[in-house]
Structure formats: C-alpha cells, structure tokens
Amino acid sequence: MTFKREFKRWDTHVVLSKRQEFVFATLLLTSGLILTQLVPVELRFLMVAALSIFAYCISSIVLRDDLGGVEWFTLLVLPTFFTCGVTLFYFLLPARWIFRVPVASLYAIGMYALFLTENIYNVNSASNRAIALVRAAHSVGFILTIVSYFFILQSLFAFRFQVGVLSFGVFLISFILALQALWAIELTEKISRTVYELSFTVAVILAMFAWTFSFWPVKLTQIVLLLSTVFYSTVGLSQQYLVERLYRKTAMEFLLVSSIVLGIIFLSTHFRRSV
C-alpha cells in the first residue's frame, strides 16, 4: 500500500501541462538541430530526415488532443517542414558557433510559437475559440510558413538540380505549404475543393516562375527571394479570397510587394552579349 501511494505521488508530479510539453518538445528538437552539426558530413542528410520525422512524431504527441482526420496532415506538416528547412539551412551557415547558436535560438522560439499556433487550430476546429486568438494564430502561422518556404527553397536551389526536377520540387513544396496555410483559414474537418484548387494554382504559378528564372542570370538567393515573395502574395491573396475580403486595395498591396522584388531582379540582371 505504501509503495502504491508513493507511485501515485510520483505519477502526479510528472504530469506536464500543455505549455510544458511544448517547451520540452522544443528543447528536444533544438538539441537535435545542434547535434546535426556534430555528426560526420556523410550522415548529415540522414540526420535531416530523422529530425524531420521526429518533429512530425513529437508534434503529434503534444497536439494529440482532438487530433484526427485531415489534421494528421494539416496540423503536422508545418512543424515538419519548418524543422527540415532550418536544418538544411543550418548546413549552409559558416562552421562557427557564433552563427549556429543564434539560428538554433530562433528555431526554438519559432518552434514554440508554432506549437501554440497549431494547438489553437486544433482546439478551434473542435470547439470555436475566440476569433482574435485565431487571427493571431493565422499571422504567426503564415510568417513561419514563409520562413519554412524560403529555407527549403534555398537548400533546393543550392543542390543545382536540372530545371525540370527543380521546377517539380518547387511545385510540390508550394502545393503542400499553400494547402495547410489555406486550410487554416477554414479549419474544416475535410479540405474543401476550393482550397485544393487555390493551392494547385499557387503551385503552378511558382513552378512557372522557378522554370523561367532558372535560366535568368541572377544569383540563386535572389531567385529564392522572388519565389518566396510571390508565394507570400499568392497565398495571401488566396486567404483573403477565402474570408471574402479580397478588395482591390488589398490585392494591389500584395501585388506591389512582388512587383518591387521583381523590379530589383530585373535591375540587377547582367546579360552578356554572345560574340
């Protein structure tokens, strides 16, 4: 009887609150991110895959309440892609801790914010939470989606794949990230046909941009920046369309951002005359 009482006391003490689970999961993932730099070079990409899968698994554990159906994809894909993108980008940094530690710290902050955001989506899809809280989650989720998109594309272009493979990769990444970002606006049990169609349209536009500017004589970072800006504008416009707030002024603001970046790309282009 004494043993059972002590066991119950111990079991009671180790119960973690939801926020404590988020902190614990964030620390585990951040530690894994740092460890990827301590393994041999030939094992680093294996570590990226392992850490991304671990991010999916641990996200499913901390977000397990009311998790079901399409949410196994829509709620868990962004933590997975965010982890994958930051880890791949981590390899592109100079091999100095003065660069690695700040990035790891920003990843930890972003991951914790992402857990909070996905938890709001999860709870709201089951029981209508305060609209202001959901709007805040939309803003954070959209920002982290753009960051994930930029990091993954930066790594994708760094591998210098053939233009066909590169364009298909951009299409796939754009479709998946756009799909979860647009679903977050509706928070339905099933992904609507409209969300599928908008996500496909966004992905096609980005793939066309990737194909075109792969032949453009500019730096890869500029191309990635342009694609990320176009992704921001097209997904942003699609989100406004879903909430029926796509006004002319809003559309012009989104398109202006992409136009400015596109103009900078054109001004920095250096064509060489063939002799």
PDB file of N, CA and C in Angstrom, residues 187-256:
ATOM      1  N   LEU A 187     -10.426  25.807 -41.362  1.00  0.00           N
ATOM      2  CA  LEU A 187     -10.420  24.904 -40.202  1.00  0.00           C
ATOM      3  C   LEU A 187     -11.594  23.920 -40.248  1.00  0.00           C
ATOM      4  N   THR A 188     -11.731  23.268 -41.390  1.00  0.00           N
ATOM      5  CA  THR A 188     -12.808  22.301 -41.587  1.00  0.00           C
ATOM      6  C   THR A 188     -12.294  20.881 -41.376  1.00  0.00           C
ATOM      7  N   GLU A 189     -13.234  19.949 -41.195  1.00  0.00           N
ATOM      8  CA  GLU A 189     -12.857  18.557 -40.989  1.00  0.00           C
ATOM      9  C   GLU A 189     -12.261  17.944 -42.256  1.00  0.00           C
ATOM     10  N   LYS A 190     -12.680  18.433 -43.408  1.00  0.00           N
ATOM     11  CA  LYS A 190     -12.142  17.990 -44.683  1.00  0.00           C
ATOM     12  C   LYS A 190     -11.659  19.205 -45.470  1.00  0.00           C
ATOM     13  N   ILE A 191     -10.598  19.000 -46.240  1.00  0.00           N
ATOM     14  CA  ILE A 191     -10.085  20.089 -47.069  1.00  0.00           C
ATOM     15  C   ILE A 191     -11.053  20.321 -48.216  1.00  0.00           C
ATOM     16  N   SER A 192     -11.503  21.545 -48.361  1.00  0.00           N
ATOM     17  CA  SER A 192     -12.504  21.859 -49.380  1.00  0.00           C
ATOM     18  C   SER A 192     -11.891  21.855 -50.781  1.00  0.00           C
ATOM     19  N   ARG A 193     -12.752  21.720 -51.764  1.00  0.00           N
ATOM     20  CA  ARG A 193     -12.306  21.736 -53.156  1.00  0.00           C
ATOM     21  C   ARG A 193     -11.685  23.085 -53.519  1.00  0.00           C
ATOM     22  N   THR A 194     -12.232  24.152 -52.973  1.00  0.00           N
ATOM     23  CA  THR A 194     -11.695  25.488 -53.244  1.00  0.00           C
ATOM     24  C   THR A 194     -10.255  25.608 -52.767  1.00  0.00           C
ATOM     25  N   VAL A 195      -9.972  25.070 -51.595  1.00  0.00           N
ATOM     26  CA  VAL A 195      -8.605  25.116 -51.057  1.00  0.00           C
ATOM     27  C   VAL A 195      -7.662  24.308 -51.941  1.00  0.00           C
ATOM     28  N   TYR A 196      -8.122  23.139 -52.391  1.00  0.00           N
ATOM     29  CA  TYR A 196      -7.301  22.332 -53.303  1.00  0.00           C
ATOM     30  C   TYR A 196      -7.001  23.101 -54.588  1.00  0.00           C
ATOM     31  N   GLU A 197      -8.020  23.712 -55.155  1.00  0.00           N
ATOM     32  CA  GLU A 197      -7.847  24.427 -56.422  1.00  0.00           C
ATOM     33  C   GLU A 197      -6.919  25.633 -56.271  1.00  0.00           C
ATOM     34  N   LEU A 198      -7.100  26.392 -55.194  1.00  0.00           N
ATOM     35  CA  LEU A 198      -6.230  27.545 -54.966  1.00  0.00           C
ATOM     36  C   LEU A 198      -4.787  27.113 -54.725  1.00  0.00           C
ATOM     37  N   SER A 199      -4.604  26.054 -53.959  1.00  0.00           N
ATOM     38  CA  SER A 199      -3.258  25.559 -53.677  1.00  0.00           C
ATOM     39  C   SER A 199      -2.577  25.082 -54.956  1.00  0.00           C
ATOM     40  N   PHE A 200      -3.340  24.388 -55.807  1.00  0.00           N
ATOM     41  CA  PHE A 200      -2.791  23.919 -57.087  1.00  0.00           C
ATOM     42  C   PHE A 200      -2.409  25.098 -57.970  1.00  0.00           C
ATOM     43  N   THR A 201      -3.242  26.118 -57.997  1.00  0.00           N
ATOM     44  CA  THR A 201      -2.948  27.314 -58.800  1.00  0.00           C
ATOM     45  C   THR A 201      -1.681  28.007 -58.315  1.00  0.00           C
ATOM     46  N   VAL A 202      -1.563  28.152 -57.002  1.00  0.00           N
ATOM     47  CA  VAL A 202      -0.357  28.757 -56.424  1.00  0.00           C
ATOM     48  C   VAL A 202       0.878  27.954 -56.810  1.00  0.00           C
ATOM     49  N   ALA A 203       0.783  26.634 -56.712  1.00  0.00           N
ATOM     50  CA  ALA A 203       1.927  25.769 -57.012  1.00  0.00           C
ATOM     51  C   ALA A 203       2.330  25.873 -58.479  1.00  0.00           C
ATOM     52  N   VAL A 204       1.352  25.938 -59.367  1.00  0.00           N
ATOM     53  CA  VAL A 204       1.648  26.062 -60.802  1.00  0.00           C
ATOM     54  C   VAL A 204       2.344  27.396 -61.091  1.00  0.00           C
ATOM     55  N   ILE A 205       1.855  28.474 -60.502  1.00  0.00           N
ATOM     56  CA  ILE A 205       2.469  29.792 -60.698  1.00  0.00           C
ATOM     57  C   ILE A 205       3.919  29.785 -60.225  1.00  0.00           C
ATOM     58  N   LEU A 206       4.157  29.210 -59.048  1.00  0.00           N
ATOM     59  CA  LEU A 206       5.524  29.176 -58.519  1.00  0.00           C
ATOM     60  C   LEU A 206       6.426  28.292 -59.358  1.00  0.00           C
ATOM     61  N   ALA A 207       5.913  27.175 -59.852  1.00  0.00           N
ATOM     62  CA  ALA A 207       6.711  26.296 -60.710  1.00  0.00           C
ATOM     63  C   ALA A 207       7.091  27.003 -62.007  1.00  0.00           C
ATOM     64  N   MET A 208       6.173  27.789 -62.561  1.00  0.00           N
ATOM     65  CA  MET A 208       6.458  28.545 -63.786  1.00  0.00           C
ATOM     66  C   MET A 208       7.533  29.606 -63.522  1.00  0.00           C
ATOM     67  N   PHE A 209       7.429  30.276 -62.395  1.00  0.00           N
ATOM     68  CA  PHE A 209       8.460  31.258 -62.036  1.00  0.00           C
ATOM     69  C   PHE A 209       9.820  30.577 -61.860  1.00  0.00           C
ATOM     70  N   ALA A 210       9.822  29.415 -61.205  1.00  0.00           N
ATOM     71  CA  ALA A 210      11.077  28.687 -60.984  1.00  0.00           C
ATOM     72  C   ALA A 210      11.693  28.257 -62.310  1.00  0.00           C
ATOM     73  N   TRP A 211      10.860  27.761 -63.214  1.00  0.00           N
ATOM     74  CA  TRP A 211      11.347  27.346 -64.537  1.00  0.00           C
ATOM     75  C   TRP A 211      11.941  28.538 -65.295  1.00  0.00           C
ATOM     76  N   THR A 212      11.230  29.650 -65.295  1.00  0.00           N
ATOM     77  CA  THR A 212      11.669  30.828 -66.050  1.00  0.00           C
ATOM     78  C   THR A 212      12.968  31.406 -65.510  1.00  0.00           C
ATOM     79  N   PHE A 213      13.007  31.619 -64.197  1.00  0.00           N
ATOM     80  CA  PHE A 213      14.160  32.312 -63.630  1.00  0.00           C
ATOM     81  C   PHE A 213      15.348  31.391 -63.357  1.00  0.00           C
ATOM     82  N   SER A 214      15.185  30.093 -63.621  1.00  0.00           N
ATOM     83  CA  SER A 214      16.344  29.196 -63.554  1.00  0.00           C
ATOM     84  C   SER A 214      17.328  29.506 -64.678  1.00  0.00           C
ATOM     85  N   PHE A 215      16.812  30.113 -65.762  1.00  0.00           N
ATOM     86  CA  PHE A 215      17.668  30.496 -66.885  1.00  0.00           C
ATOM     87  C   PHE A 215      18.112  31.958 -66.787  1.00  0.00           C
ATOM     88  N   TRP A 216      17.651  32.638 -65.741  1.00  0.00           N
ATOM     89  CA  TRP A 216      17.941  34.070 -65.624  1.00  0.00           C
ATOM     90  C   TRP A 216      19.330  34.266 -64.997  1.00  0.00           C
ATOM     91  N   PRO A 217      20.130  35.157 -65.519  1.00  0.00           N
ATOM     92  CA  PRO A 217      21.491  35.366 -64.995  1.00  0.00           C
ATOM     93  C   PRO A 217      21.520  36.208 -63.712  1.00  0.00           C
ATOM     94  N   VAL A 218      20.964  35.653 -62.649  1.00  0.00           N
ATOM     95  CA  VAL A 218      20.984  36.321 -61.350  1.00  0.00           C
ATOM     96  C   VAL A 218      21.404  35.302 -60.292  1.00  0.00           C
ATOM     97  N   LYS A 219      21.684  35.785 -59.098  1.00  0.00           N
ATOM     98  CA  LYS A 219      22.105  34.906 -58.019  1.00  0.00           C
ATOM     99  C   LYS A 219      20.935  34.047 -57.542  1.00  0.00           C
ATOM    100  N   LEU A 220      21.267  32.858 -57.050  1.00  0.00           N
ATOM    101  CA  LEU A 220      20.243  31.930 -56.591  1.00  0.00           C
ATOM    102  C   LEU A 220      19.443  32.509 -55.429  1.00  0.00           C
ATOM    103  N   THR A 221      20.114  33.248 -54.566  1.00  0.00           N
ATOM    104  CA  THR A 221      19.415  33.842 -53.425  1.00  0.00           C
ATOM    105  C   THR A 221      18.346  34.819 -53.883  1.00  0.00           C
ATOM    106  N   GLN A 222      18.618  35.538 -54.960  1.00  0.00           N
ATOM    107  CA  GLN A 222      17.631  36.479 -55.492  1.00  0.00           C
ATOM    108  C   GLN A 222      16.420  35.740 -56.056  1.00  0.00           C
ATOM    109  N   ILE A 223      16.664  34.607 -56.706  1.00  0.00           N
ATOM    110  CA  ILE A 223      15.555  33.811 -57.241  1.00  0.00           C
ATOM    111  C   ILE A 223      14.689  33.276 -56.108  1.00  0.00           C
ATOM    112  N   VAL A 224      15.346  32.771 -55.067  1.00  0.00           N
ATOM    113  CA  VAL A 224      14.614  32.239 -53.911  1.00  0.00           C
ATOM    114  C   VAL A 224      13.803  33.345 -53.235  1.00  0.00           C
ATOM    115  N   LEU A 225      14.401  34.527 -53.139  1.00  0.00           N
ATOM    116  CA  LEU A 225      13.693  35.660 -52.544  1.00  0.00           C
ATOM    117  C   LEU A 225      12.470  36.030 -53.381  1.00  0.00           C
ATOM    118  N   LEU A 226      12.625  36.016 -54.698  1.00  0.00           N
ATOM    119  CA  LEU A 226      11.498  36.319 -55.577  1.00  0.00           C
ATOM    120  C   LEU A 226      10.384  35.284 -55.427  1.00  0.00           C
ATOM    121  N   LEU A 227      10.751  34.006 -55.433  1.00  0.00           N
ATOM    122  CA  LEU A 227       9.755  32.944 -55.296  1.00  0.00           C
ATOM    123  C   LEU A 227       9.037  33.023 -53.953  1.00  0.00           C
ATOM    124  N   SER A 228       9.784  33.328 -52.901  1.00  0.00           N
ATOM    125  CA  SER A 228       9.170  33.456 -51.575  1.00  0.00           C
ATOM    126  C   SER A 228       8.202  34.632 -51.533  1.00  0.00           C
ATOM    127  N   THR A 229       8.562  35.716 -52.232  1.00  0.00           N
ATOM    128  CA  THR A 229       7.685  36.885 -52.288  1.00  0.00           C
ATOM    129  C   THR A 229       6.415  36.593 -53.071  1.00  0.00           C
ATOM    130  N   VAL A 230       6.564  35.890 -54.191  1.00  0.00           N
ATOM    131  CA  VAL A 230       5.396  35.511 -54.994  1.00  0.00           C
ATOM    132  C   VAL A 230       4.515  34.545 -54.201  1.00  0.00           C
ATOM    133  N   PHE A 231       5.130  33.632 -53.472  1.00  0.00           N
ATOM    134  CA  PHE A 231       4.370  32.714 -52.623  1.00  0.00           C
ATOM    135  C   PHE A 231       3.588  33.491 -51.567  1.00  0.00           C
ATOM    136  N   TYR A 232       4.251  34.472 -50.961  1.00  0.00           N
ATOM    137  CA  TYR A 232       3.596  35.322 -49.967  1.00  0.00           C
ATOM    138  C   TYR A 232       2.383  36.032 -50.568  1.00  0.00           C
ATOM    139  N   SER A 233       2.545  36.570 -51.772  1.00  0.00           N
ATOM    140  CA  SER A 233       1.473  37.338 -52.399  1.00  0.00           C
ATOM    141  C   SER A 233       0.313  36.446 -52.827  1.00  0.00           C
ATOM    142  N   THR A 234       0.624  35.323 -53.473  1.00  0.00           N
ATOM    143  CA  THR A 234      -0.444  34.454 -53.984  1.00  0.00           C
ATOM    144  C   THR A 234      -1.208  33.776 -52.848  1.00  0.00           C
ATOM    145  N   VAL A 235      -0.502  33.298 -51.832  1.00  0.00           N
ATOM    146  CA  VAL A 235      -1.192  32.669 -50.704  1.00  0.00           C
ATOM    147  C   VAL A 235      -1.962  33.714 -49.910  1.00  0.00           C
ATOM    148  N   GLY A 236      -1.366  34.903 -49.758  1.00  0.00           N
ATOM    149  CA  GLY A 236      -2.054  35.980 -49.048  1.00  0.00           C
ATOM    150  C   GLY A 236      -3.340  36.381 -49.745  1.00  0.00           C
ATOM    151  N   LEU A 237      -3.283  36.500 -51.069  1.00  0.00           N
ATOM    152  CA  LEU A 237      -4.486  36.822 -51.838  1.00  0.00           C
ATOM    153  C   LEU A 237      -5.532  35.709 -51.719  1.00  0.00           C
ATOM    154  N   SER A 238      -5.065  34.473 -51.738  1.00  0.00           N
ATOM    155  CA  SER A 238      -5.982  33.332 -51.625  1.00  0.00           C
ATOM    156  C   SER A 238      -6.659  33.308 -50.262  1.00  0.00           C
ATOM    157  N   GLN A 239      -5.914  33.638 -49.224  1.00  0.00           N
ATOM    158  CA  GLN A 239      -6.510  33.682 -47.888  1.00  0.00           C
ATOM    159  C   GLN A 239      -7.577  34.766 -47.799  1.00  0.00           C
ATOM    160  N   GLN A 240      -7.292  35.909 -48.373  1.00  0.00           N
ATOM    161  CA  GLN A 240      -8.285  36.985 -48.367  1.00  0.00           C
ATOM    162  C   GLN A 240      -9.521  36.608 -49.176  1.00  0.00           C
ATOM    163  N   TYR A 241      -9.315  35.846 -50.240  1.00  0.00           N
ATOM    164  CA  TYR A 241     -10.446  35.378 -51.044  1.00  0.00           C
ATOM    165  C   TYR A 241     -11.330  34.428 -50.231  1.00  0.00           C
ATOM    166  N   LEU A 242     -10.712  33.563 -49.440  1.00  0.00           N
ATOM    167  CA  LEU A 242     -11.467  32.591 -48.648  1.00  0.00           C
ATOM    168  C   LEU A 242     -12.317  33.266 -47.567  1.00  0.00           C
ATOM    169  N   VAL A 243     -11.813  34.372 -47.022  1.00  0.00           N
ATOM    170  CA  VAL A 243     -12.581  35.076 -45.984  1.00  0.00           C
ATOM    171  C   VAL A 243     -13.444  36.184 -46.588  1.00  0.00           C
ATOM    172  N   GLU A 244     -13.495  36.227 -47.932  1.00  0.00           N
ATOM    173  CA  GLU A 244     -14.328  37.191 -48.660  1.00  0.00           C
ATOM    174  C   GLU A 244     -13.947  38.637 -48.338  1.00  0.00           C
ATOM    175  N   ARG A 245     -12.634  38.887 -48.287  1.00  0.00           N
ATOM    176  CA  ARG A 245     -12.136  40.244 -48.054  1.00  0.00           C
ATOM    177  C   ARG A 245     -11.112  40.646 -49.110  1.00  0.00           C
ATOM    178  N   LEU A 246     -11.263  40.087 -50.296  1.00  0.00           N
ATOM    179  CA  LEU A 246     -10.325  40.379 -51.370  1.00  0.00           C
ATOM    180  C   LEU A 246     -10.760  41.644 -52.101  1.00  0.00           C
ATOM    181  N   TYR A 247     -10.394  42.777 -51.522  1.00  0.00           N
ATOM    182  CA  TYR A 247     -10.705  44.063 -52.121  1.00  0.00           C
ATOM    183  C   TYR A 247      -9.575  44.501 -53.052  1.00  0.00           C
ATOM    184  N   ARG A 248      -9.861  45.483 -53.873  1.00  0.00           N
ATOM    185  CA  ARG A 248      -8.868  45.958 -54.835  1.00  0.00           C
ATOM    186  C   ARG A 248      -7.617  46.497 -54.126  1.00  0.00           C
ATOM    187  N   LYS A 249      -7.824  47.238 -53.045  1.00  0.00           N
ATOM    188  CA  LYS A 249      -6.693  47.794 -52.316  1.00  0.00           C
ATOM    189  C   LYS A 249      -5.817  46.698 -51.741  1.00  0.00           C
ATOM    190  N   THR A 250      -6.436  45.651 -51.203  1.00  0.00           N
ATOM    191  CA  THR A 250      -5.680  44.526 -50.641  1.00  0.00           C
ATOM    192  C   THR A 250      -4.878  43.818 -51.723  1.00  0.00           C
ATOM    193  N   ALA A 251      -5.519  43.593 -52.870  1.00  0.00           N
ATOM    194  CA  ALA A 251      -4.829  42.920 -53.974  1.00  0.00           C
ATOM    195  C   ALA A 251      -3.635  43.741 -54.459  1.00  0.00           C
ATOM    196  N   MET A 252      -3.806  45.046 -54.556  1.00  0.00           N
ATOM    197  CA  MET A 252      -2.723  45.914 -55.007  1.00  0.00           C
ATOM    198  C   MET A 252      -1.549  45.894 -54.039  1.00  0.00           C
ATOM    199  N   GLU A 253      -1.836  45.828 -52.746  1.00  0.00           N
ATOM    200  CA  GLU A 253      -0.767  45.793 -51.744  1.00  0.00           C
ATOM    201  C   GLU A 253       0.074  44.528 -51.872  1.00  0.00           C
ATOM    202  N   PHE A 254      -0.585  43.382 -52.053  1.00  0.00           N
ATOM    203  CA  PHE A 254       0.149  42.127 -52.215  1.00  0.00           C
ATOM    204  C   PHE A 254       0.950  42.115 -53.509  1.00  0.00           C
ATOM    205  N   LEU A 255       0.324  42.556 -54.586  1.00  0.00           N
ATOM    206  CA  LEU A 255       0.996  42.547 -55.883  1.00  0.00           C
ATOM    207  C   LEU A 255       2.145  43.547 -55.932  1.00  0.00           C
ATOM    208  N   LEU A 256       2.035  44.645 -55.180  1.00  0.00           N
ATOM    209  CA  LEU A 256       3.084  45.654 -55.155  1.00  0.00           C
ATOM    210  C   LEU A 256       4.377  45.087 -54.583  1.00  0.00           C
TER     211      LEU A 256
END
